[in-house]
PDB file of C-alpha atoms in Angstrom:
ATOM      1  CA  UNK X 235       0.000   0.000   0.000  1.00  0.00           C
ATOM      2  CA  UNK X 236       1.259   3.473  -0.807  1.00  0.00           C
ATOM      3  CA  UNK X 237       1.489   5.590   2.351  1.00  0.00           C
ATOM      4  CA  UNK X 238       0.718   9.284   2.791  1.00  0.00           C
ATOM      5  CA  UNK X 239       3.555  10.326   5.084  1.00  0.00           C
ATOM      6  CA  UNK X 240       1.020  11.538   7.671  1.00  0.00           C
ATOM      7  CA  UNK X 241       0.227   9.400  10.728  1.00  0.00           C
ATOM      8  CA  UNK X 242      -3.456   8.383  10.758  1.00  0.00           C
ATOM      9  CA  UNK X 243      -5.498   5.661  12.427  1.00  0.00           C
ATOM     10  CA  UNK X 244      -6.718   3.450   9.580  1.00  0.00           C
ATOM     11  CA  UNK X 245      -9.824   1.299  10.109  1.00  0.00           C
ATOM     12  CA  UNK X 246      -9.481  -2.421   9.462  1.00  0.00           C
ATOM     13  CA  UNK X 247     -11.750  -3.883   6.800  1.00  0.00           C
ATOM     14  CA  UNK X 248     -12.783  -7.514   6.473  1.00  0.00           C
ATOM     15  CA  UNK X 249     -10.487  -7.824   3.471  1.00  0.00           C
ATOM     16  CA  UNK X 250      -7.830  -5.378   4.674  1.00  0.00           C
ATOM     17  CA  UNK X 251      -4.962  -7.282   3.049  1.00  0.00           C
ATOM     18  CA  UNK X 252      -6.686  -7.031  -0.344  1.00  0.00           C
ATOM     19  CA  UNK X 253      -7.380  -3.331   0.138  1.00  0.00           C
ATOM     20  CA  UNK X 254      -3.803  -2.617   1.227  1.00  0.00           C
ATOM     21  CA  UNK X 255      -2.390  -4.048  -1.993  1.00  0.00           C
ATOM     22  CA  UNK X 256      -4.674  -1.875  -4.107  1.00  0.00           C
ATOM     23  CA  UNK X 257      -5.040   1.321  -2.075  1.00  0.00           C
ATOM     24  CA  UNK X 258      -3.679   4.800  -2.584  1.00  0.00           C
ATOM     25  CA  UNK X 259      -3.838   6.878   0.592  1.00  0.00           C
ATOM     26  CA  UNK X 260      -3.793  10.632   0.201  1.00  0.00           C
ATOM     27  CA  UNK X 261      -4.095  12.595   3.448  1.00  0.00           C
ATOM     28  CA  UNK X 262      -5.709  15.938   4.156  1.00  0.00           C
ATOM     29  CA  UNK X 263      -4.275  17.477   7.314  1.00  0.00           C
ATOM     30  CA  UNK X 264      -6.162  19.562   9.841  1.00  0.00           C
ATOM     31  CA  UNK X 265      -4.614  22.614   8.204  1.00  0.00           C
ATOM     32  CA  UNK X 266      -6.024  21.587   4.808  1.00  0.00           C
ATOM     33  CA  UNK X 267      -2.725  20.413   3.281  1.00  0.00           C
ATOM     34  CA  UNK X 268      -2.981  17.516   0.804  1.00  0.00           C
ATOM     35  CA  UNK X 269      -0.114  15.071   1.432  1.00  0.00           C
ATOM     36  CA  UNK X 270       1.108  11.978  -0.381  1.00  0.00           C
ATOM     37  CA  UNK X 271       4.341  10.077   0.220  1.00  0.00           C
ATOM     38  CA  UNK X 272       5.496  12.502   2.890  1.00  0.00           C
ATOM     39  CA  UNK X 273       5.292  15.564   0.672  1.00  0.00           C
ATOM     40  CA  UNK X 274       2.611  18.134   0.040  1.00  0.00           C
ATOM     41  CA  UNK X 275       1.034  17.622  -3.387  1.00  0.00           C
ATOM     42  CA  UNK X 276      -1.895  20.027  -3.129  1.00  0.00           C
ATOM     43  CA  UNK X 277      -5.334  19.468  -4.580  1.00  0.00           C
ATOM     44  CA  UNK X 278      -4.006  20.015  -8.097  1.00  0.00           C
ATOM     45  CA  UNK X 279      -1.436  17.210  -7.654  1.00  0.00           C
ATOM     46  CA  UNK X 280      -3.902  14.459  -6.704  1.00  0.00           C
ATOM     47  CA  UNK X 281      -4.884  13.616 -10.285  1.00  0.00           C
ATOM     48  CA  UNK X 282      -1.247  13.141 -11.348  1.00  0.00           C
ATOM     49  CA  UNK X 283      -0.461  10.919  -8.335  1.00  0.00           C
ATOM     50  CA  UNK X 284      -3.498   8.692  -8.914  1.00  0.00           C
ATOM     51  CA  UNK X 285      -2.914   8.480 -12.665  1.00  0.00           C
ATOM     52  CA  UNK X 286       0.772   7.535 -12.217  1.00  0.00           C
ATOM     53  CA  UNK X 287       0.064   4.867  -9.593  1.00  0.00           C
ATOM     54  CA  UNK X 288      -2.835   3.370 -11.547  1.00  0.00           C
ATOM     55  CA  UNK X 289      -1.128   3.046 -14.940  1.00  0.00           C
ATOM     56  CA  UNK X 290      -2.016  -0.302 -16.498  1.00  0.00           C
ATOM     57  CA  UNK X 291      -4.263  -1.409 -13.631  1.00  0.00           C
ATOM     58  CA  UNK X 292      -7.672  -0.828 -15.223  1.00  0.00           C
ATOM     59  CA  UNK X 293     -10.658   0.626 -13.406  1.00  0.00           C
ATOM     60  CA  UNK X 294     -10.438   2.512 -10.134  1.00  0.00           C
ATOM     61  CA  UNK X 295     -12.974   3.067  -7.395  1.00  0.00           C
ATOM     62  CA  UNK X 296     -12.961   6.137  -5.170  1.00  0.00           C
ATOM     63  CA  UNK X 297     -14.204   6.157  -1.594  1.00  0.00           C
ATOM     64  CA  UNK X 298     -14.191   9.779  -0.434  1.00  0.00           C
ATOM     65  CA  UNK X 299     -14.264  10.393   3.297  1.00  0.00           C
ATOM     66  CA  UNK X 300     -16.867  12.704   4.726  1.00  0.00           C
ATOM     67  CA  UNK X 301     -15.755  16.191   5.728  1.00  0.00           C
ATOM     68  CA  UNK X 302     -16.521  15.390   9.379  1.00  0.00           C
ATOM     69  CA  UNK X 303     -14.220  12.369   9.300  1.00  0.00           C
ATOM     70  CA  UNK X 304     -11.463  14.366   7.605  1.00  0.00           C
ATOM     71  CA  UNK X 305     -11.717  17.059  10.282  1.00  0.00           C
ATOM     72  CA  UNK X 306     -11.171  14.419  12.988  1.00  0.00           C
ATOM     73  CA  UNK X 307      -8.016  13.139  11.282  1.00  0.00           C
TER      74      UNK X 307
END
């Protein structure tokens, strides 16, 4: 699994090992910074990160977190 570089408590899913192999975690800090791989990518950098990591892998599914959950992180 690709990590964000920001420490977060990740929930465990029933098939967590499957999700970990196919997940891209992009963090939004309490200050509103968008972070991937330990560096700030900004909102405009998310598309490039996802596109690069998904090359040749077919379809993607997005599971956006609610604003309330993001605020707690």
